[in-house]
PDB file of C-alpha atoms in Angstrom:
ATOM      1  CA  UNK A  30     108.634 -80.406 267.606  1.00  0.00           C
ATOM      2  CA  UNK A  31     109.987 -83.759 268.732  1.00  0.00           C
ATOM      3  CA  UNK A  32     111.201 -83.832 272.294  1.00  0.00           C
ATOM      4  CA  UNK A  33     113.762 -86.386 273.381  1.00  0.00           C
ATOM      5  CA  UNK A  34     111.668 -87.979 276.107  1.00  0.00           C
ATOM      6  CA  UNK A  35     108.571 -88.757 274.042  1.00  0.00           C
ATOM      7  CA  UNK A  36     108.227 -92.169 272.460  1.00  0.00           C
ATOM      8  CA  UNK A  37     108.142 -91.810 268.681  1.00  0.00           C
ATOM      9  CA  UNK A  38     105.178 -93.428 267.001  1.00  0.00           C
ATOM     10  CA  UNK A  39     105.038 -93.646 263.216  1.00  0.00           C
ATOM     11  CA  UNK A  40     101.831 -94.682 261.432  1.00  0.00           C
ATOM     12  CA  UNK A  41     101.984 -95.967 257.860  1.00  0.00           C
ATOM     13  CA  UNK A  42      98.567 -95.446 256.293  1.00  0.00           C
ATOM     14  CA  UNK A  43      96.115 -92.618 256.752  1.00  0.00           C
ATOM     15  CA  UNK A  44      92.876 -94.577 256.502  1.00  0.00           C
ATOM     16  CA  UNK A  45      89.986 -95.380 258.797  1.00  0.00           C
ATOM     17  CA  UNK A  46      91.574 -98.042 261.009  1.00  0.00           C
ATOM     18  CA  UNK A  47      94.953 -96.362 261.520  1.00  0.00           C
ATOM     19  CA  UNK A  48      93.540 -92.957 262.387  1.00  0.00           C
ATOM     20  CA  UNK A  49      90.824 -94.419 264.616  1.00  0.00           C
ATOM     21  CA  UNK A  50      93.674 -96.068 266.540  1.00  0.00           C
ATOM     22  CA  UNK A  51      95.244 -92.619 267.023  1.00  0.00           C
ATOM     23  CA  UNK A  52      91.933 -91.130 268.174  1.00  0.00           C
ATOM     24  CA  UNK A  53      91.598 -93.892 270.777  1.00  0.00           C
ATOM     25  CA  UNK A  54      95.234 -93.425 271.788  1.00  0.00           C
ATOM     26  CA  UNK A  55      94.873 -89.665 272.225  1.00  0.00           C
ATOM     27  CA  UNK A  56      91.932 -90.314 274.570  1.00  0.00           C
ATOM     28  CA  UNK A  57      94.002 -92.748 276.653  1.00  0.00           C
ATOM     29  CA  UNK A  58      97.404 -91.051 276.633  1.00  0.00           C
ATOM     30  CA  UNK A  59      97.323 -87.662 274.915  1.00  0.00           C
ATOM     31  CA  UNK A  60     100.935 -86.725 275.704  1.00  0.00           C
ATOM     32  CA  UNK A  61     102.734 -90.023 275.499  1.00  0.00           C
ATOM     33  CA  UNK A  62     103.784 -90.100 271.864  1.00  0.00           C
ATOM     34  CA  UNK A  63     105.395 -87.928 269.277  1.00  0.00           C
ATOM     35  CA  UNK A  64     103.286 -89.015 266.271  1.00  0.00           C
ATOM     36  CA  UNK A  65     104.038 -89.011 262.547  1.00  0.00           C
ATOM     37  CA  UNK A  66     101.573 -90.231 259.904  1.00  0.00           C
ATOM     38  CA  UNK A  67     102.325 -91.141 256.288  1.00  0.00           C
ATOM     39  CA  UNK A  68      99.458 -91.189 253.781  1.00  0.00           C
ATOM     40  CA  UNK A  69      99.845 -92.167 250.137  1.00  0.00           C
ATOM     41  CA  UNK A  70      96.862 -90.045 249.093  1.00  0.00           C
ATOM     42  CA  UNK A  71      96.756 -86.225 248.996  1.00  0.00           C
ATOM     43  CA  UNK A  72      93.794 -86.092 251.405  1.00  0.00           C
ATOM     44  CA  UNK A  73      93.202 -86.223 255.142  1.00  0.00           C
ATOM     45  CA  UNK A  74      91.390 -89.210 256.634  1.00  0.00           C
ATOM     46  CA  UNK A  75      88.031 -89.854 254.963  1.00  0.00           C
ATOM     47  CA  UNK A  76      85.191 -92.326 255.198  1.00  0.00           C
ATOM     48  CA  UNK A  77      85.827 -94.752 252.347  1.00  0.00           C
ATOM     49  CA  UNK A  78      82.406 -96.333 252.882  1.00  0.00           C
ATOM     50  CA  UNK A  79      80.793 -93.080 251.708  1.00  0.00           C
ATOM     51  CA  UNK A  80      82.520 -92.965 248.315  1.00  0.00           C
ATOM     52  CA  UNK A  81      79.339 -94.452 246.800  1.00  0.00           C
ATOM     53  CA  UNK A  82      77.145 -91.441 247.723  1.00  0.00           C
ATOM     54  CA  UNK A  83      79.913 -89.194 246.332  1.00  0.00           C
ATOM     55  CA  UNK A  84      79.850 -91.124 243.055  1.00  0.00           C
ATOM     56  CA  UNK A  85      76.061 -90.951 243.022  1.00  0.00           C
ATOM     57  CA  UNK A  86      76.209 -87.162 243.485  1.00  0.00           C
ATOM     58  CA  UNK A  87      74.504 -87.217 246.898  1.00  0.00           C
ATOM     59  CA  UNK A  88      77.587 -86.084 248.845  1.00  0.00           C
ATOM     60  CA  UNK A  89      80.855 -84.276 248.161  1.00  0.00           C
ATOM     61  CA  UNK A  90      84.412 -85.206 249.107  1.00  0.00           C
ATOM     62  CA  UNK A  91      84.235 -82.508 251.802  1.00  0.00           C
ATOM     63  CA  UNK A  92      81.214 -84.236 253.357  1.00  0.00           C
ATOM     64  CA  UNK A  93      83.053 -87.526 253.838  1.00  0.00           C
ATOM     65  CA  UNK A  94      86.166 -86.200 255.590  1.00  0.00           C
ATOM     66  CA  UNK A  95      86.627 -87.707 259.070  1.00  0.00           C
ATOM     67  CA  UNK A  96      89.773 -85.832 260.096  1.00  0.00           C
ATOM     68  CA  UNK A  97      90.781 -82.835 258.041  1.00  0.00           C
ATOM     69  CA  UNK A  98      94.347 -81.599 257.896  1.00  0.00           C
ATOM     70  CA  UNK A  99      93.706 -79.180 260.799  1.00  0.00           C
ATOM     71  CA  UNK A 100      92.918 -82.071 263.136  1.00  0.00           C
ATOM     72  CA  UNK A 101      96.445 -83.432 262.769  1.00  0.00           C
ATOM     73  CA  UNK A 102      97.951 -80.008 263.496  1.00  0.00           C
ATOM     74  CA  UNK A 103      95.694 -79.484 266.527  1.00  0.00           C
ATOM     75  CA  UNK A 104      96.905 -82.790 267.960  1.00  0.00           C
ATOM     76  CA  UNK A 105     100.569 -82.102 267.224  1.00  0.00           C
ATOM     77  CA  UNK A 106     100.726 -84.902 264.638  1.00  0.00           C
ATOM     78  CA  UNK A 107     103.236 -84.588 261.801  1.00  0.00           C
ATOM     79  CA  UNK A 108     101.370 -85.478 258.611  1.00  0.00           C
ATOM     80  CA  UNK A 109     103.071 -86.483 255.366  1.00  0.00           C
ATOM     81  CA  UNK A 110     100.505 -86.581 252.563  1.00  0.00           C
ATOM     82  CA  UNK A 111     101.143 -87.940 249.068  1.00  0.00           C
ATOM     83  CA  UNK A 112     104.070 -89.950 250.412  1.00  0.00           C
ATOM     84  CA  UNK A 113     104.111 -93.693 250.054  1.00  0.00           C
ATOM     85  CA  UNK A 114     106.407 -95.510 252.463  1.00  0.00           C
ATOM     86  CA  UNK A 115     108.566 -97.898 250.446  1.00  0.00           C
ATOM     87  CA  UNK A 116     110.875 -99.302 253.114  1.00  0.00           C
ATOM     88  CA  UNK A 117     110.886-100.227 256.784  1.00  0.00           C
ATOM     89  CA  UNK A 118     114.395-100.538 258.239  1.00  0.00           C
ATOM     90  CA  UNK A 119     113.802-102.597 261.370  1.00  0.00           C
ATOM     91  CA  UNK A 120     117.455-102.542 262.434  1.00  0.00           C
ATOM     92  CA  UNK A 121     117.795 -98.757 262.367  1.00  0.00           C
ATOM     93  CA  UNK A 122     114.114 -98.348 263.260  1.00  0.00           C
ATOM     94  CA  UNK A 123     113.159 -95.963 260.513  1.00  0.00           C
ATOM     95  CA  UNK A 124     110.748 -95.769 257.635  1.00  0.00           C
ATOM     96  CA  UNK A 125     111.614 -94.319 254.235  1.00  0.00           C
ATOM     97  CA  UNK A 126     109.120 -92.883 251.731  1.00  0.00           C
ATOM     98  CA  UNK A 127     109.298 -92.866 247.937  1.00  0.00           C
ATOM     99  CA  UNK A 128     110.533 -89.245 247.907  1.00  0.00           C
ATOM    100  CA  UNK A 129     113.295 -89.969 250.441  1.00  0.00           C
ATOM    101  CA  UNK A 130     111.460 -88.636 253.520  1.00  0.00           C
ATOM    102  CA  UNK A 131     112.586 -90.574 256.603  1.00  0.00           C
ATOM    103  CA  UNK A 132     111.115 -90.922 260.076  1.00  0.00           C
ATOM    104  CA  UNK A 133     112.563 -92.720 263.101  1.00  0.00           C
ATOM    105  CA  UNK A 134     110.280 -94.809 265.283  1.00  0.00           C
ATOM    106  CA  UNK A 135     110.175 -96.470 268.686  1.00  0.00           C
ATOM    107  CA  UNK A 136     106.765 -97.924 267.850  1.00  0.00           C
ATOM    108  CA  UNK A 137     105.414 -98.458 264.360  1.00  0.00           C
ATOM    109  CA  UNK A 138     101.795 -98.966 263.333  1.00  0.00           C
ATOM    110  CA  UNK A 139     101.092-100.560 259.959  1.00  0.00           C
ATOM    111  CA  UNK A 140      97.699 -99.548 258.585  1.00  0.00           C
ATOM    112  CA  UNK A 141      98.307-100.129 254.896  1.00  0.00           C
ATOM    113  CA  UNK A 142      94.814-101.443 254.164  1.00  0.00           C
ATOM    114  CA  UNK A 143      94.132-103.529 251.111  1.00  0.00           C
ATOM    115  CA  UNK A 144      94.619-103.397 247.366  1.00  0.00           C
ATOM    116  CA  UNK A 145      91.867-103.999 244.848  1.00  0.00           C
ATOM    117  CA  UNK A 146      92.357-107.222 242.926  1.00  0.00           C
ATOM    118  CA  UNK A 147      92.698-106.538 239.210  1.00  0.00           C
ATOM    119  CA  UNK A 148      91.816-109.402 236.861  1.00  0.00           C
ATOM    120  CA  UNK A 149      94.979-110.609 235.122  1.00  0.00           C
ATOM    121  CA  UNK A 150      93.598-110.174 231.594  1.00  0.00           C
ATOM    122  CA  UNK A 151      95.129-108.465 228.554  1.00  0.00           C
ATOM    123  CA  UNK A 152      94.262-104.756 228.561  1.00  0.00           C
ATOM    124  CA  UNK A 153      93.957-104.428 232.345  1.00  0.00           C
ATOM    125  CA  UNK A 154      96.438-101.520 232.277  1.00  0.00           C
ATOM    126  CA  UNK A 155      94.642 -99.511 229.590  1.00  0.00           C
ATOM    127  CA  UNK A 156      93.432 -95.969 230.348  1.00  0.00           C
ATOM    128  CA  UNK A 157      89.787 -96.170 231.424  1.00  0.00           C
ATOM    129  CA  UNK A 158      90.275 -99.415 233.374  1.00  0.00           C
ATOM    130  CA  UNK A 159      90.125 -98.702 237.103  1.00  0.00           C
ATOM    131  CA  UNK A 160      89.284-100.166 240.475  1.00  0.00           C
ATOM    132  CA  UNK A 161      86.851 -98.592 242.936  1.00  0.00           C
ATOM    133  CA  UNK A 162      88.832 -97.920 246.044  1.00  0.00           C
ATOM    134  CA  UNK A 163      89.683 -94.295 246.718  1.00  0.00           C
ATOM    135  CA  UNK A 164      88.886 -90.650 245.958  1.00  0.00           C
ATOM    136  CA  UNK A 165      91.024 -90.727 242.813  1.00  0.00           C
ATOM    137  CA  UNK A 166      89.036 -93.668 241.384  1.00  0.00           C
ATOM    138  CA  UNK A 167      85.785 -91.914 242.252  1.00  0.00           C
ATOM    139  CA  UNK A 168      86.908 -88.685 240.554  1.00  0.00           C
ATOM    140  CA  UNK A 169      87.922 -90.658 237.475  1.00  0.00           C
ATOM    141  CA  UNK A 170      84.493 -92.308 237.293  1.00  0.00           C
ATOM    142  CA  UNK A 171      82.710 -88.957 237.648  1.00  0.00           C
ATOM    143  CA  UNK A 172      84.925 -87.500 234.908  1.00  0.00           C
ATOM    144  CA  UNK A 173      84.336 -90.493 232.595  1.00  0.00           C
ATOM    145  CA  UNK A 174      80.578 -90.222 233.101  1.00  0.00           C
ATOM    146  CA  UNK A 175      80.653 -86.654 231.788  1.00  0.00           C
ATOM    147  CA  UNK A 176      82.480 -87.691 228.592  1.00  0.00           C
ATOM    148  CA  UNK A 177      81.661 -91.300 227.745  1.00  0.00           C
ATOM    149  CA  UNK A 178      78.618 -93.460 227.387  1.00  0.00           C
ATOM    150  CA  UNK A 179      79.362 -97.156 227.972  1.00  0.00           C
ATOM    151  CA  UNK A 180      80.429 -98.402 231.394  1.00  0.00           C
ATOM    152  CA  UNK A 181      81.076-102.002 232.362  1.00  0.00           C
ATOM    153  CA  UNK A 182      81.429-103.011 235.998  1.00  0.00           C
ATOM    154  CA  UNK A 183      83.126-106.360 236.550  1.00  0.00           C
ATOM    155  CA  UNK A 184      81.900-107.821 239.826  1.00  0.00           C
ATOM    156  CA  UNK A 185      78.340-108.270 241.056  1.00  0.00           C
ATOM    157  CA  UNK A 186      79.055-107.930 244.763  1.00  0.00           C
ATOM    158  CA  UNK A 187      77.957-104.971 246.872  1.00  0.00           C
ATOM    159  CA  UNK A 188      80.783-102.671 245.732  1.00  0.00           C
ATOM    160  CA  UNK A 189      80.211-103.435 242.049  1.00  0.00           C
ATOM    161  CA  UNK A 190      76.486-102.754 242.362  1.00  0.00           C
ATOM    162  CA  UNK A 191      77.172 -99.458 244.160  1.00  0.00           C
ATOM    163  CA  UNK A 192      79.544 -98.415 241.368  1.00  0.00           C
ATOM    164  CA  UNK A 193      77.008 -99.427 238.721  1.00  0.00           C
ATOM    165  CA  UNK A 194      74.225 -97.509 240.450  1.00  0.00           C
ATOM    166  CA  UNK A 195      76.338 -94.341 240.743  1.00  0.00           C
ATOM    167  CA  UNK A 196      77.438 -94.460 237.098  1.00  0.00           C
ATOM    168  CA  UNK A 197      73.842 -95.017 235.969  1.00  0.00           C
ATOM    169  CA  UNK A 198      72.708 -92.008 238.022  1.00  0.00           C
ATOM    170  CA  UNK A 199      75.380 -89.989 236.226  1.00  0.00           C
ATOM    171  CA  UNK A 200      73.843 -90.907 232.895  1.00  0.00           C
ATOM    172  CA  UNK A 201      75.994 -93.803 231.697  1.00  0.00           C
ATOM    173  CA  UNK A 202      74.774 -96.941 230.022  1.00  0.00           C
ATOM    174  CA  UNK A 203      75.900 -99.586 232.556  1.00  0.00           C
ATOM    175  CA  UNK A 204      76.394-103.345 232.305  1.00  0.00           C
ATOM    176  CA  UNK A 205      77.378-105.438 235.310  1.00  0.00           C
ATOM    177  CA  UNK A 206      79.400-108.549 234.504  1.00  0.00           C
ATOM    178  CA  UNK A 207      79.505-111.302 237.114  1.00  0.00           C
ATOM    179  CA  UNK A 208      81.201-114.688 237.122  1.00  0.00           C
ATOM    180  CA  UNK A 209      78.689-116.327 239.458  1.00  0.00           C
ATOM    181  CA  UNK A 210      75.130-117.490 238.626  1.00  0.00           C
ATOM    182  CA  UNK A 211      73.589-114.739 240.794  1.00  0.00           C
ATOM    183  CA  UNK A 212      74.416-111.345 242.308  1.00  0.00           C
ATOM    184  CA  UNK A 213      75.874-110.847 245.796  1.00  0.00           C
ATOM    185  CA  UNK A 214      76.189-114.604 246.242  1.00  0.00           C
ATOM    186  CA  UNK A 215      77.990-114.147 249.558  1.00  0.00           C
ATOM    187  CA  UNK A 216      75.049-112.310 251.131  1.00  0.00           C
ATOM    188  CA  UNK A 217      71.976-113.495 249.198  1.00  0.00           C
ATOM    189  CA  UNK A 218      70.388-116.733 248.097  1.00  0.00           C
ATOM    190  CA  UNK A 219      69.244-117.084 244.517  1.00  0.00           C
ATOM    191  CA  UNK A 220      65.632-116.011 245.103  1.00  0.00           C
ATOM    192  CA  UNK A 221      66.631-112.791 246.872  1.00  0.00           C
ATOM    193  CA  UNK A 222      69.311-112.092 244.245  1.00  0.00           C
ATOM    194  CA  UNK A 223      66.753-112.482 241.435  1.00  0.00           C
ATOM    195  CA  UNK A 224      64.469-109.957 243.130  1.00  0.00           C
ATOM    196  CA  UNK A 225      67.384-107.544 243.537  1.00  0.00           C
ATOM    197  CA  UNK A 226      68.368-107.973 239.892  1.00  0.00           C
ATOM    198  CA  UNK A 227      64.820-107.305 238.689  1.00  0.00           C
ATOM    199  CA  UNK A 228      64.578-104.107 240.722  1.00  0.00           C
ATOM    200  CA  UNK A 229      67.949-102.905 239.380  1.00  0.00           C
ATOM    201  CA  UNK A 230      66.958-103.813 235.813  1.00  0.00           C
ATOM    202  CA  UNK A 231      63.853-101.670 236.307  1.00  0.00           C
ATOM    203  CA  UNK A 232      66.258 -98.765 236.977  1.00  0.00           C
ATOM    204  CA  UNK A 233      67.954 -99.466 233.670  1.00  0.00           C
ATOM    205  CA  UNK A 234      71.002-101.520 234.687  1.00  0.00           C
ATOM    206  CA  UNK A 235      71.981-104.493 232.513  1.00  0.00           C
ATOM    207  CA  UNK A 236      73.459-107.762 233.750  1.00  0.00           C
ATOM    208  CA  UNK A 237      75.594-110.494 232.214  1.00  0.00           C
ATOM    209  CA  UNK A 238      75.912-113.419 234.634  1.00  0.00           C
ATOM    210  CA  UNK A 239      78.260-116.405 234.453  1.00  0.00           C
ATOM    211  CA  UNK A 240      80.483-114.404 232.100  1.00  0.00           C
ATOM    212  CA  UNK A 241      84.252-114.665 232.041  1.00  0.00           C
ATOM    213  CA  UNK A 242      86.297-111.752 230.779  1.00  0.00           C
ATOM    214  CA  UNK A 243      88.913-112.690 228.220  1.00  0.00           C
ATOM    215  CA  UNK A 244      90.279-109.326 227.129  1.00  0.00           C
ATOM    216  CA  UNK A 245      89.862-105.581 227.436  1.00  0.00           C
ATOM    217  CA  UNK A 246      90.108-104.164 223.939  1.00  0.00           C
ATOM    218  CA  UNK A 247      92.101-101.051 223.090  1.00  0.00           C
ATOM    219  CA  UNK A 248      90.412 -98.399 220.959  1.00  0.00           C
ATOM    220  CA  UNK A 249      91.967 -96.058 218.397  1.00  0.00           C
ATOM    221  CA  UNK A 250      92.449 -93.385 221.050  1.00  0.00           C
ATOM    222  CA  UNK A 251      94.525 -95.801 223.151  1.00  0.00           C
ATOM    223  CA  UNK A 252      91.720 -96.012 225.726  1.00  0.00           C
ATOM    224  CA  UNK A 253      89.677 -99.114 226.471  1.00  0.00           C
ATOM    225  CA  UNK A 254      86.781 -99.412 223.975  1.00  0.00           C
ATOM    226  CA  UNK A 255      85.285-102.861 224.519  1.00  0.00           C
ATOM    227  CA  UNK A 256      85.285-105.987 226.657  1.00  0.00           C
ATOM    228  CA  UNK A 257      85.553-109.417 225.107  1.00  0.00           C
ATOM    229  CA  UNK A 258      84.289-112.551 226.866  1.00  0.00           C
ATOM    230  CA  UNK A 259      85.459-116.149 226.763  1.00  0.00           C
ATOM    231  CA  UNK A 260      82.274-117.153 224.904  1.00  0.00           C
ATOM    232  CA  UNK A 261      83.202-114.788 222.055  1.00  0.00           C
ATOM    233  CA  UNK A 262      80.710-112.032 222.811  1.00  0.00           C
ATOM    234  CA  UNK A 263      82.011-108.427 222.819  1.00  0.00           C
ATOM    235  CA  UNK A 264      80.302-105.348 224.245  1.00  0.00           C
ATOM    236  CA  UNK A 265      81.378-101.679 224.080  1.00  0.00           C
ATOM    237  CA  UNK A 266      83.113-100.187 227.151  1.00  0.00           C
ATOM    238  CA  UNK A 267      84.624 -96.704 227.517  1.00  0.00           C
ATOM    239  CA  UNK A 268      85.053 -97.261 231.246  1.00  0.00           C
ATOM    240  CA  UNK A 269      85.718-100.583 232.990  1.00  0.00           C
ATOM    241  CA  UNK A 270      85.475-100.722 236.775  1.00  0.00           C
ATOM    242  CA  UNK A 271      86.877-103.819 238.453  1.00  0.00           C
ATOM    243  CA  UNK A 272      85.183-104.647 241.737  1.00  0.00           C
ATOM    244  CA  UNK A 273      86.218-108.261 242.085  1.00  0.00           C
ATOM    245  CA  UNK A 274      87.634-108.201 245.594  1.00  0.00           C
ATOM    246  CA  UNK A 275      90.510-106.992 247.730  1.00  0.00           C
ATOM    247  CA  UNK A 276      93.799-108.396 248.978  1.00  0.00           C
ATOM    248  CA  UNK A 277      95.528-107.264 252.183  1.00  0.00           C
ATOM    249  CA  UNK A 278      98.382-104.899 251.337  1.00  0.00           C
ATOM    250  CA  UNK A 279     101.367-106.739 252.812  1.00  0.00           C
ATOM    251  CA  UNK A 280     104.215-105.944 250.393  1.00  0.00           C
ATOM    252  CA  UNK A 281     105.896-103.468 252.723  1.00  0.00           C
ATOM    253  CA  UNK A 282     105.673-105.822 255.711  1.00  0.00           C
ATOM    254  CA  UNK A 283     106.939-108.776 253.676  1.00  0.00           C
ATOM    255  CA  UNK A 284     109.907-106.760 252.392  1.00  0.00           C
ATOM    256  CA  UNK A 285     110.772-106.042 256.042  1.00  0.00           C
ATOM    257  CA  UNK A 286     110.574-109.807 256.771  1.00  0.00           C
ATOM    258  CA  UNK A 287     107.543-109.501 259.041  1.00  0.00           C
ATOM    259  CA  UNK A 288     105.540-112.702 259.240  1.00  0.00           C
ATOM    260  CA  UNK A 289     102.587-112.559 256.828  1.00  0.00           C
ATOM    261  CA  UNK A 290     100.016-115.143 255.863  1.00  0.00           C
ATOM    262  CA  UNK A 291      97.412-113.567 253.538  1.00  0.00           C
ATOM    263  CA  UNK A 292      97.774-110.528 255.817  1.00  0.00           C
ATOM    264  CA  UNK A 293     100.232-109.182 258.382  1.00  0.00           C
ATOM    265  CA  UNK A 294      99.965-111.734 261.195  1.00  0.00           C
ATOM    266  CA  UNK A 295      99.141-110.173 264.580  1.00  0.00           C
ATOM    267  CA  UNK A 296      98.408-111.499 268.061  1.00  0.00           C
ATOM    268  CA  UNK A 297      95.437-110.533 270.240  1.00  0.00           C
ATOM    269  CA  UNK A 298      96.972-107.133 271.046  1.00  0.00           C
ATOM    270  CA  UNK A 299      97.524-106.395 267.327  1.00  0.00           C
ATOM    271  CA  UNK A 300     101.267-106.886 267.688  1.00  0.00           C
ATOM    272  CA  UNK A 301     103.241-108.365 264.800  1.00  0.00           C
ATOM    273  CA  UNK A 302     106.163-110.762 265.208  1.00  0.00           C
ATOM    274  CA  UNK A 303     108.334-107.677 265.808  1.00  0.00           C
ATOM    275  CA  UNK A 304     107.182-106.428 269.242  1.00  0.00           C
ATOM    276  CA  UNK A 305     107.784-102.778 268.267  1.00  0.00           C
ATOM    277  CA  UNK A 306     105.489-103.054 265.273  1.00  0.00           C
ATOM    278  CA  UNK A 307     101.703-103.216 265.434  1.00  0.00           C
ATOM    279  CA  UNK A 308      99.175-103.536 262.624  1.00  0.00           C
ATOM    280  CA  UNK A 309      95.457-102.779 262.230  1.00  0.00           C
ATOM    281  CA  UNK A 310      92.809-102.808 259.529  1.00  0.00           C
ATOM    282  CA  UNK A 311      92.405-104.624 256.256  1.00  0.00           C
ATOM    283  CA  UNK A 312      96.124-105.432 255.993  1.00  0.00           C
ATOM    284  CA  UNK A 313      95.921-107.660 259.082  1.00  0.00           C
ATOM    285  CA  UNK A 314      95.435-111.380 259.568  1.00  0.00           C
ATOM    286  CA  UNK A 315      94.194-112.123 263.111  1.00  0.00           C
ATOM    287  CA  UNK A 316      93.653-115.771 264.024  1.00  0.00           C
ATOM    288  CA  UNK A 317      93.599-116.574 260.328  1.00  0.00           C
ATOM    289  CA  UNK A 318      90.959-113.987 259.432  1.00  0.00           C
ATOM    290  CA  UNK A 319      91.223-110.730 257.504  1.00  0.00           C
ATOM    291  CA  UNK A 320      88.339-108.335 258.041  1.00  0.00           C
ATOM    292  CA  UNK A 321      86.966-105.959 255.424  1.00  0.00           C
ATOM    293  CA  UNK A 322      84.083-104.458 257.415  1.00  0.00           C
ATOM    294  CA  UNK A 323      84.468-101.356 259.506  1.00  0.00           C
ATOM    295  CA  UNK A 324      83.060-102.571 262.872  1.00  0.00           C
ATOM    296  CA  UNK A 325      85.754-105.202 263.527  1.00  0.00           C
ATOM    297  CA  UNK A 326      88.417-102.768 262.291  1.00  0.00           C
ATOM    298  CA  UNK A 327      87.332-100.121 264.788  1.00  0.00           C
ATOM    299  CA  UNK A 328      87.432-102.838 267.442  1.00  0.00           C
ATOM    300  CA  UNK A 329      91.020-103.599 266.414  1.00  0.00           C
ATOM    301  CA  UNK A 330      91.835 -99.889 266.679  1.00  0.00           C
ATOM    302  CA  UNK A 331      90.570 -99.813 270.263  1.00  0.00           C
ATOM    303  CA  UNK A 332      92.538-102.910 271.258  1.00  0.00           C
ATOM    304  CA  UNK A 333      95.677-101.644 269.572  1.00  0.00           C
ATOM    305  CA  UNK A 334      95.489 -98.249 271.307  1.00  0.00           C
TER     306      UNK A 334
END
C-alpha cells in the first residue's frame, strides 16, 4: 500500500480525539499521508461519552460506534487493533507494539488519552474491582449485574453517578461512596447537590459521604466481597467501580524522553518538543491545562490537522 512519496503518519490511540484529527486531516489533504493507526482495544473508534446509555441498557455497543472498521479501509488507513504501542524509537523514527508489530513514521500523533486513577488501597487488584473507562469495563459491569447483587461505586462525580444509575437500572443494590461532603462538588453547590442526592435516593441509590476507603476485602471465591472504611464500617460489595478521576496517559511519551508535565506538553499547534511528534486529547498538557471534555479536544483535533 505505502508509496515512497507519501509522508508516513502513525497515530497511537484510536479514540475520539485522535480519529477526529484524521477526519479533519482527510478533509484538508486527503492524499497527503500514508496513515497507520494503533488501537489498544479490539474495537473501531467509538463514542466513550455514550458508554453510560450502554450500561443503562438504552443503547448497544453498535449504536455508539463513530468509525467502524470499514471506514479505515475506505480511507486507505492501516488499522492495528488490539495492539498497544510500547515503544517510540525517535532516532529510527518507528513505533513498536507489544506483539512486535513495527511502523515507521515521518510524523507521529500521540492520542493515548488518559488512565483511570485507581485508589492505592489493599485489594485494588482483586477480580470485581474495575474502573469505568472503556467497552471492556462496561461489559464487565453488565455481566456482574446479571450475577451479583451488591455494587459499590467509589466516586460521587458525574461518572460515578452515571455508573451507579446504570447498575441500579440493571437490578443491583448500589451504594455510592464519596470522600467529599457533597456530590459533584466541582459542578454543584451544597444545596443543589442535596437536591440531586434526594432525587437519586428516591430511585433507590444509597450514599455514604465523607467516607474513606481503607481496604477491599477478598471473599472465599477470590473475588472482592466487601469494602472496609477507615471508620471501621464494612459493607458488602461483589462489584467495586472506581470513578475517582483520570490521569493523562504519558508513560509512552516519557519513556521516549518527550517533555511531559502532568500531560504531554504541546505548543499552540499541538506539537510536542520533538517537531515530528504531535499530541491531542486527554494525554495533552496545553498551557498548563489538561482537558477532559470533548469540545476542547475536538478543537485540538482541528488545530492539529
